[in-house]
Amino acid sequence: MTTNKSQIFFTFVGISTPMDTIYYADIILPVPLPRLFTYQIPKEWVKEVEPGMRVVVPFGNKKYYSGVVYSLHDQKPEAYETKEIISLLDKEAVVNMIQLNFWKWIADYYMCTLGEVYKAALPSGLKLESQTKVHYNPDWLPDGKLNAKETIVLDYLADKKTGTIQDLNNITEMKNSLPVIKSLLDKRALFVSERLKDNYKPKTKKLIQLAQEYWHEQKLQNAFTELGRAKKQLNLLMVYLTMIGGAHKNNYGKTIDKNELKKKGGASSSVLNELISKGLFVEVEMEVSRLDTEKLQTKALHNLNLAQQISKQQIEEQFAQKDTVLLHGVTSSGKTEIYIHLIQEQINKGKQVLYLLPEIALTTQITSRLKMVFGNEIGIYHSKYSDAERVEVWNDILKKENYKVVIGVRSSIFLPFDNLGLIIIDEEHENTYKQFDPAPRYHARDAALVMAHMHKSKVLLGTATPSIETYRNTQLGKYGLVELFERFEGMKMPQILTVNVREEKRKKKMASDFSPLLLEQVEQAMKNGEQAILFQNRRGFSPYLECAQCSWVPKCDYCDVSLTYHKHINQLVCHYCGHSSSLPHTCKACDSPALHTKGFGTEKIEEDIRIIFPDAKVVRMDLDTSRTRKSHENIIGSFERGEVDILIGTQMISKGLDFDNVSVVGILNADSMLNYPDFRAFERSYQMMAQVGGRAGRKHKQGTVVIQTSNPDNPVILDVVNNNFKNLYQSQLDEREAFKYPPFYRLIHLTIKHKNSNTANQAAEYFGTYLRGLFNDRVVGPQAPPISKIQNWHIRKVMLKIESGVSLPKLKEMLRSAINTVVSHPGFKAVVIQADVDPM
């Protein structure tokens, strides 16, 4: 049964009033204001507008925005005069009702606005940018008398030909010239050149077709005679007829790609253009997808081994009782193969699947594996795709064209699914699922659980190193738990060796940043034709420069952080704001030339390894070398094919990548992770080391992991060596309960920012005192974080620790009120306060 839009409208607003009633739309606009904006629906569009459509509306005196219709009603706002919707951008909704409800949940839970969620959710190509210019229409003929303001505007534009809304406000001395402009637009005296700039333009290709008058045999025969002397044109016509399958009435309407025709016919553009100008050929444009939609050859699913079959069966049994299940499987246990079988079952049921990954780098390998099974039913969605490609993925899912499965990073949760059966969240422990800036500061794993509930779908969490919170939920019975501790094809867990670098340096055994044991293992791998991975979670050549005389360290002009030396560009770079400066020749404090690099990053490791192993093929994979989609694919592909002997990288290489020929992994500085000032430092260190170490090991041969540390007896390192997650879990649980941290308490971080340090301090103290009056000893701070200035913003932090049982909605309402009180204080007008719920 079909339902027209007018039925949707009246059903939605729940009214049955006469059609002369004025109707209104509450619209989400991309502004950080905590409210919806009500606009009047012009009568001619009453039956057209529905929730989820994009519309263009005026905002303020001179702006136009595209927004999304949230709801419809007939209640006129009392506080202000409503403006009309100017334009409908869609014939049907681009955002469905489940998404709108999901946006509302995110805005409420993560303490941001619907406008901020809208900006994050829609790809840029579906958001329009205001570039309002008004033009005089030289073909306009007066029809009736203009009023004084209309005459002023028209005279101005007749002279200048074009002007901005601000120009017109100034010359008419009106705060808002829009009513006058709208009146002149209605009279067709003006036109607006793209009130809004549409970022998305469909990709097209040019095709060649035989002109319709030559679809008759005699007419075509005449054309051959006429082209008798134009040999190249005649040849191209013959090639065209061959490509369409011959001169037959059933083929005449066929089109051929313009470039392909020129290539096959060996003809230049001028030859083809001559045939077009003579009227034999016509050129047509056809919209084509930017996405790979060609039919791919697919292979049958691999059979699961016994351990995988048991795990899959247990997952399905758990899904019968619980909506969320954790698959806790060691690295290389074959979790992905289980995912593939579960995906196939959902596709067979006609359901959609979302496969979430924490890093873009991971999508390359996983996509290749899944495309072998599911072909072009797989869609990919992440920030390395162009805006236009992301719009096409969005539209494909909206129209249910090709994609049954989407592989993507955290932003994929915003896609317009309407028939989700399963969400797989791989490497669920990763902190890259958390959005840090800008708002909404959501956690994709946690938000996906809520989204799954809205879709009545299931969620499978997968990892070798679960987060403490997730694992506790399995122990409390909230989530199901399936364990898979057998590596695929009997592969042994790697042998983990530790090296005390403090002792090695004391004994003068380490001439560089590599211990003799690590170099020996890498050398042996090279001799055996195997590969090695070296992990250092810091990019650049050296973390900082230091003066040997006075210990001066170059710092960023805009951030409270030392500058990192990048040797390949010979510059000092701030990793927080991107500011760079040339390398100083002398110390700025004492003029000493004795400036030395301190510490080491991936760039220095690469340089040293090339010197130590001159015959080895070495590649570095970090943010500096992997800025494009293709660079990720190229590095991973060349390492997979065995074209690279040693891969050096940051955390990008630690997550789920599967390489058959890696026998050695070196973790060069475990202490930098363990000593980070954060209550999750031990948990993250364990996860990182276990994940990186999991890349080692070949079928039927045990791999080796070498961990370089100053403290081999650290309990976390011992847990990594012994592969003892449960010991780490219990020790962390005890510690967090004692000090009131998650999972026993919820956290909300409040960041106070101002360009002036004193104002930031005063506002933070005022805010902290105000909060203590509301929440007592749940308030910690204010205090300066380790990096207390970023991009000239001075930063102070306040933390709320909230025990279970407290009403979060009520608490957040009180918190919003407290924030409004501070920022409306006369002395703190320019202070920014940001809330981060469940910070990582």
Coordinates of N, CA and C in Angstrom, one line a residue, residues 672-811:
S672 N 56.9 4.7 27.6 CA 56.2 6.0 27.3 C 54.7 5.8 27.4
M673 N 54.2 4.6 27.1 CA 52.7 4.3 27.3 C 52.4 4.1 28.7
L674 N 53.2 3.4 29.5 CA 52.9 3.1 30.9 C 52.9 4.3 31.8
N675 N 53.7 5.3 31.4 CA 53.9 6.4 32.3 C 53.0 7.6 32.0
Y676 N 52.0 7.4 31.0 CA 51.1 8.5 30.6 C 50.2 8.8 31.8
P677 N 50.0 10.1 32.1 CA 49.1 10.4 33.3 C 47.6 10.3 33.0
D678 N 47.2 9.0 33.1 CA 45.8 8.8 32.8 C 45.4 7.5 33.5
F679 N 44.2 7.4 34.1 CA 43.8 6.2 34.8 C 43.7 5.0 33.9
R680 N 43.6 5.2 32.6 CA 43.5 4.1 31.6 C 44.9 3.7 31.1
A681 N 46.0 4.3 31.6 CA 47.3 4.1 31.0 C 47.7 2.6 31.0
F682 N 47.5 1.9 32.1 CA 47.8 0.5 32.2 C 47.0 -0.4 31.2
E683 N 45.7 -0.1 31.2 CA 44.8 -0.8 30.3 C 45.2 -0.6 28.9
R684 N 45.4 0.6 28.5 CA 45.8 0.9 27.1 C 47.2 0.3 26.7
S685 N 48.1 0.3 27.7 CA 49.4 -0.2 27.4 C 49.3 -1.7 27.1
Y686 N 48.5 -2.4 28.0 CA 48.3 -3.8 27.8 C 47.7 -4.1 26.4
Q687 N 46.7 -3.3 26.1 CA 46.0 -3.5 24.8 C 47.0 -3.3 23.6
M688 N 47.7 -2.2 23.7 CA 48.6 -1.9 22.6 C 49.7 -2.9 22.4
M689 N 50.3 -3.3 23.5 CA 51.4 -4.3 23.4 C 50.9 -5.7 23.0
A690 N 49.7 -6.1 23.5 CA 49.2 -7.4 23.1 C 48.8 -7.4 21.7
Q691 N 48.2 -6.3 21.2 CA 47.7 -6.2 19.8 C 48.9 -6.1 18.8
V692 N 49.9 -5.3 19.2 CA 51.1 -5.3 18.3 C 51.8 -6.6 18.3
G693 N 52.0 -7.2 19.4 CA 52.6 -8.5 19.5 C 51.8 -9.6 18.8
G694 N 50.5 -9.4 18.7 CA 49.7 -10.4 17.9 C 49.9 -10.4 16.5
R695 N 50.7 -9.4 15.9 CA 51.0 -9.5 14.5 C 52.1 -10.5 14.2
A696 N 52.8 -11.0 15.2 CA 53.9 -11.9 15.0 C 53.4 -13.4 15.0
G697 N 54.0 -14.2 14.2 CA 53.6 -15.6 14.1 C 53.2 -16.0 12.8
R698 N 53.8 -17.1 12.3 CA 53.4 -17.7 11.0 C 52.7 -19.0 11.2
K699 N 52.0 -19.5 10.2 CA 51.4 -20.8 10.3 C 52.4 -21.8 10.6
H700 N 52.2 -22.6 11.7 CA 53.1 -23.7 12.1 C 54.4 -23.2 12.6
K701 N 54.6 -21.9 12.8 CA 55.9 -21.4 13.4 C 55.6 -20.3 14.3
Q702 N 56.2 -20.3 15.5 CA 56.0 -19.4 16.6 C 56.7 -18.1 16.3
G703 N 56.0 -16.9 16.5 CA 56.7 -15.6 16.3 C 57.4 -15.2 17.6
T704 N 58.1 -14.1 17.5 CA 58.8 -13.5 18.6 C 58.5 -12.0 18.8
V705 N 58.2 -11.6 20.0 CA 58.0 -10.2 20.3 C 59.0 -9.8 21.3
V706 N 59.7 -8.7 21.0 CA 60.7 -8.1 21.9 C 60.2 -6.8 22.5
I707 N 60.0 -6.7 23.8 CA 59.6 -5.5 24.4 C 60.8 -4.8 25.1
Q708 N 61.1 -3.6 24.7 CA 62.2 -2.8 25.3 C 61.6 -1.9 26.4
T709 N 62.1 -2.1 27.6 CA 61.5 -1.3 28.8 C 62.6 -1.1 29.8
S710 N 62.4 -0.1 30.6 CA 63.3 0.2 31.8 C 62.8 -0.6 33.0
N711 N 61.6 -1.2 32.9 CA 61.1 -1.9 34.1 C 60.4 -3.2 33.7
P712 N 61.1 -4.2 33.4 CA 60.5 -5.5 32.9 C 59.6 -6.1 34.0
D713 N 59.7 -5.7 35.2 CA 58.9 -6.3 36.3 C 57.6 -5.6 36.5
N714 N 57.3 -4.6 35.6 CA 56.0 -3.9 35.7 C 54.9 -4.9 35.6
P715 N 53.9 -4.8 36.5 CA 52.8 -5.9 36.4 C 52.1 -5.9 35.1
V716 N 52.0 -4.8 34.3 CA 51.3 -4.8 33.0 C 52.2 -5.6 32.0
I717 N 53.5 -5.4 32.1 CA 54.3 -6.1 31.1 C 54.3 -7.6 31.4
L718 N 54.3 -7.9 32.7 CA 54.2 -9.4 33.1 C 52.9 -10.0 32.6
D719 N 51.8 -9.2 32.7 CA 50.5 -9.7 32.1 C 50.6 -9.9 30.6
V720 N 51.3 -9.0 29.9 CA 51.4 -9.2 28.5 C 52.3 -10.4 28.2
V721 N 53.4 -10.6 28.9 CA 54.3 -11.7 28.7 C 53.5 -13.0 28.9
N722 N 52.7 -13.1 29.9 CA 51.9 -14.3 30.3 C 50.6 -14.4 29.6
N723 N 50.2 -13.4 28.8 CA 48.9 -13.3 28.1 C 47.8 -13.5 29.1
N724 N 47.9 -12.7 30.2 CA 47.0 -12.9 31.3 C 46.0 -11.7 31.4
F725 N 45.1 -11.6 30.5 CA 44.1 -10.5 30.5 C 43.3 -10.5 31.8
K726 N 42.9 -11.6 32.3 CA 42.1 -11.6 33.5 C 42.8 -11.1 34.8
N727 N 44.1 -11.2 34.8 CA 44.8 -10.7 36.0 C 44.8 -9.1 35.9
L728 N 45.1 -8.6 34.6 CA 45.0 -7.2 34.4 C 43.6 -6.7 34.7
Y729 N 42.6 -7.3 34.3 CA 41.2 -6.9 34.5 C 40.9 -6.8 36.0
Q730 N 41.3 -7.8 36.8 CA 41.0 -7.8 38.2 C 41.7 -6.7 38.9
S731 N 43.0 -6.5 38.6 CA 43.8 -5.5 39.3 C 43.3 -4.1 38.9
Q732 N 42.9 -3.9 37.7 CA 42.4 -2.6 37.3 C 41.0 -2.3 37.9
L733 N 40.2 -3.4 38.0 CA 38.9 -3.2 38.6 C 39.0 -2.8 40.1
D734 N 39.9 -3.4 40.8 CA 40.1 -3.1 42.2 C 40.6 -1.7 42.4
E735 N 41.5 -1.3 41.5 CA 42.1 0.1 41.6 C 41.0 1.1 41.3
R736 N 40.2 0.9 40.3 CA 39.2 1.9 39.8 C 38.1 2.0 40.8
E737 N 37.7 0.9 41.5 CA 36.7 1.0 42.5 C 37.2 1.8 43.7
A738 N 38.5 1.6 44.0 CA 39.0 2.4 45.2 C 39.1 3.9 44.9
F739 N 39.4 4.2 43.6 CA 39.6 5.7 43.3 C 38.4 6.3 42.5
K740 N 37.3 5.6 42.5 CA 36.0 6.1 41.9 C 36.2 6.4 40.4
Y741 N 36.5 5.4 39.6 CA 36.6 5.6 38.2 C 35.7 4.6 37.5
P742 N 35.5 4.7 36.2 CA 34.7 3.8 35.4 C 35.3 2.4 35.6
P743 N 34.5 1.3 35.6 CA 33.1 1.3 35.4 C 32.2 1.5 36.6
F744 N 32.8 1.9 37.7 CA 32.0 2.1 38.9 C 31.4 3.5 39.0
Y745 N 32.0 4.4 38.3 CA 31.5 5.8 38.3 C 31.5 6.3 36.8
R746 N 30.5 7.2 36.5 CA 30.5 7.8 35.2 C 31.3 9.1 35.3
L747 N 32.0 9.5 34.3 CA 32.8 10.7 34.3 C 32.2 11.7 33.3
I748 N 32.3 13.0 33.6 CA 32.0 14.1 32.7 C 33.1 15.0 32.8
H749 N 33.9 15.3 31.8 CA 35.0 16.3 31.8 C 34.4 17.6 31.3
L750 N 34.7 18.6 32.0 CA 34.3 20.0 31.6 C 35.5 20.8 31.3
T751 N 35.7 21.3 30.1 CA 36.8 22.1 29.7 C 36.5 23.5 29.6
I752 N 37.2 24.4 30.4 CA 37.0 25.8 30.4 C 38.1 26.4 29.6
K753 N 37.8 27.3 28.6 CA 38.8 27.8 27.6 C 38.6 29.3 27.5
H754 N 39.8 30.0 27.5 CA 39.7 31.4 27.2 C 41.1 31.8 26.7
K755 N 41.2 32.9 25.9 CA 42.4 33.4 25.3 C 43.3 34.0 26.3
N756 N 42.8 34.4 27.5 CA 43.6 35.0 28.5 C 43.7 34.0 29.7
S757 N 44.9 33.8 30.2 CA 45.2 32.8 31.2 C 44.5 33.2 32.5
N758 N 44.5 34.5 32.9 CA 43.9 34.9 34.2 C 42.4 34.7 34.1
T759 N 41.8 35.1 33.0 CA 40.3 34.9 32.9 C 39.9 33.4 32.9
A760 N 40.8 32.6 32.3 CA 40.5 31.1 32.3 C 40.6 30.6 33.7
N761 N 41.5 31.1 34.5 CA 41.7 30.7 35.9 C 40.5 31.1 36.7
Q762 N 40.1 32.4 36.5 CA 39.0 32.9 37.3 C 37.6 32.2 37.0
A763 N 37.4 32.0 35.7 CA 36.2 31.3 35.3 C 36.2 29.9 35.8
A764 N 37.3 29.2 35.8 CA 37.4 27.9 36.2 C 37.1 27.8 37.7
E765 N 37.7 28.7 38.5 CA 37.4 28.7 40.0 C 36.0 29.0 40.3
Y766 N 35.4 30.0 39.6 CA 34.0 30.3 39.7 C 33.1 29.1 39.4
F767 N 33.4 28.5 38.3 CA 32.6 27.3 37.8 C 32.8 26.2 38.8
G768 N 34.0 25.9 39.3 CA 34.2 24.8 40.2 C 33.5 25.0 41.5
T769 N 33.5 26.2 42.0 CA 32.8 26.6 43.3 C 31.3 26.4 43.1
Y770 N 30.8 26.9 41.9 CA 29.3 26.8 41.6 C 28.9 25.3 41.6
L771 N 29.7 24.5 40.9 CA 29.4 23.0 40.8 C 29.5 22.3 42.1
R772 N 30.4 22.7 43.0 CA 30.5 22.1 44.3 C 29.2 22.3 45.1
G773 N 28.7 23.5 44.9 CA 27.4 23.8 45.5 C 26.3 22.9 45.1
L774 N 26.4 22.4 43.9 CA 25.3 21.5 43.3 C 25.6 20.1 43.5
F775 N 26.9 19.7 43.3 CA 27.2 18.3 43.3 C 28.2 17.8 44.4
N776 N 28.6 18.7 45.3 CA 29.4 18.4 46.5 C 30.8 17.8 46.1
D777 N 31.1 16.6 46.7 CA 32.4 16.1 46.5 C 32.5 15.3 45.2
R778 N 31.5 15.3 44.4 CA 31.6 14.7 43.0 C 32.5 15.5 42.1
V779 N 32.8 16.7 42.5 CA 33.6 17.6 41.6 C 35.0 17.5 42.0
V780 N 35.9 17.4 40.9 CA 37.3 17.3 41.0 C 37.9 18.5 40.2
G781 N 38.7 19.3 40.8 CA 39.3 20.5 40.1 C 38.6 21.8 40.5
P782 N 38.9 22.8 39.8 CA 39.6 22.9 38.5 C 41.1 22.7 38.6
Q783 N 41.7 22.3 37.5 CA 43.2 22.2 37.4 C 43.6 22.3 36.0
A784 N 44.9 22.6 35.8 CA 45.4 22.7 34.5 C 45.8 21.3 34.0
P785 N 45.4 20.9 32.8 CA 45.8 19.6 32.3 C 47.3 19.6 31.9
P786 N 47.9 18.5 31.6 CA 49.3 18.4 31.2 C 49.7 19.4 30.1
I787 N 48.8 19.5 29.1 CA 49.0 20.5 28.0 C 47.9 21.6 28.2
S788 N 48.3 22.7 28.8 CA 47.3 23.7 29.3 C 47.0 24.8 28.3
K789 N 47.7 24.8 27.1 CA 47.4 25.8 26.1 C 47.5 25.2 24.8
I790 N 46.4 25.3 24.0 CA 46.4 24.8 22.6 C 45.8 25.9 21.7
Q791 N 46.5 26.3 20.7 CA 46.1 27.3 19.7 C 45.7 28.6 20.4
N792 N 46.5 29.0 21.4 CA 46.3 30.2 22.1 C 45.1 30.2 23.1
W793 N 44.4 29.0 23.2 CA 43.4 28.9 24.2 C 44.0 28.3 25.5
H794 N 43.8 29.0 26.6 CA 44.2 28.5 27.9 C 43.2 27.6 28.4
I795 N 43.6 26.4 28.9 CA 42.6 25.4 29.2 C 42.7 25.0 30.7
R796 N 41.5 24.9 31.3 CA 41.4 24.3 32.6 C 40.4 23.2 32.6
K797 N 40.5 22.3 33.5 CA 39.6 21.1 33.5 C 38.9 21.0 34.9
V798 N 37.6 20.6 34.8 CA 36.9 20.2 35.9 C 36.3 18.8 35.6
M799 N 36.3 17.9 36.6 CA 35.8 16.5 36.3 C 34.7 16.2 37.3
L800 N 33.6 15.7 36.8 CA 32.5 15.2 37.6 C 32.6 13.6 37.7
K801 N 32.6 13.1 38.9 CA 32.5 11.6 39.1 C 31.1 11.3 39.6
I802 N 30.4 10.5 38.8 CA 28.9 10.3 39.2 C 28.7 8.8 39.5
E803 N 28.3 8.5 40.7 CA 28.0 7.2 41.1 C 26.8 6.6 40.4
S804 N 26.7 5.3 40.3 CA 25.5 4.7 39.7 C 24.3 5.0 40.6
G805 N 23.1 5.1 39.9 CA 21.9 5.4 40.7 C 21.5 6.8 40.6
V806 N 22.4 7.7 40.2 CA 22.1 9.1 40.0 C 21.4 9.3 38.7
S807 N 20.3 10.1 38.6 CA 19.6 10.4 37.4 C 20.5 11.3 36.5
L808 N 21.0 10.6 35.4 CA 21.8 11.4 34.5 C 21.1 12.5 33.8
P809 N 19.9 12.3 33.3 CA 19.2 13.4 32.6 C 19.0 14.6 33.5
K810 N 18.6 14.4 34.8 CA 18.4 15.5 35.7 C 19.8 16.2 36.0
L811 N 20.8 15.4 36.2 CA 22.2 15.9 36.5 C 22.6 16.8 35.3

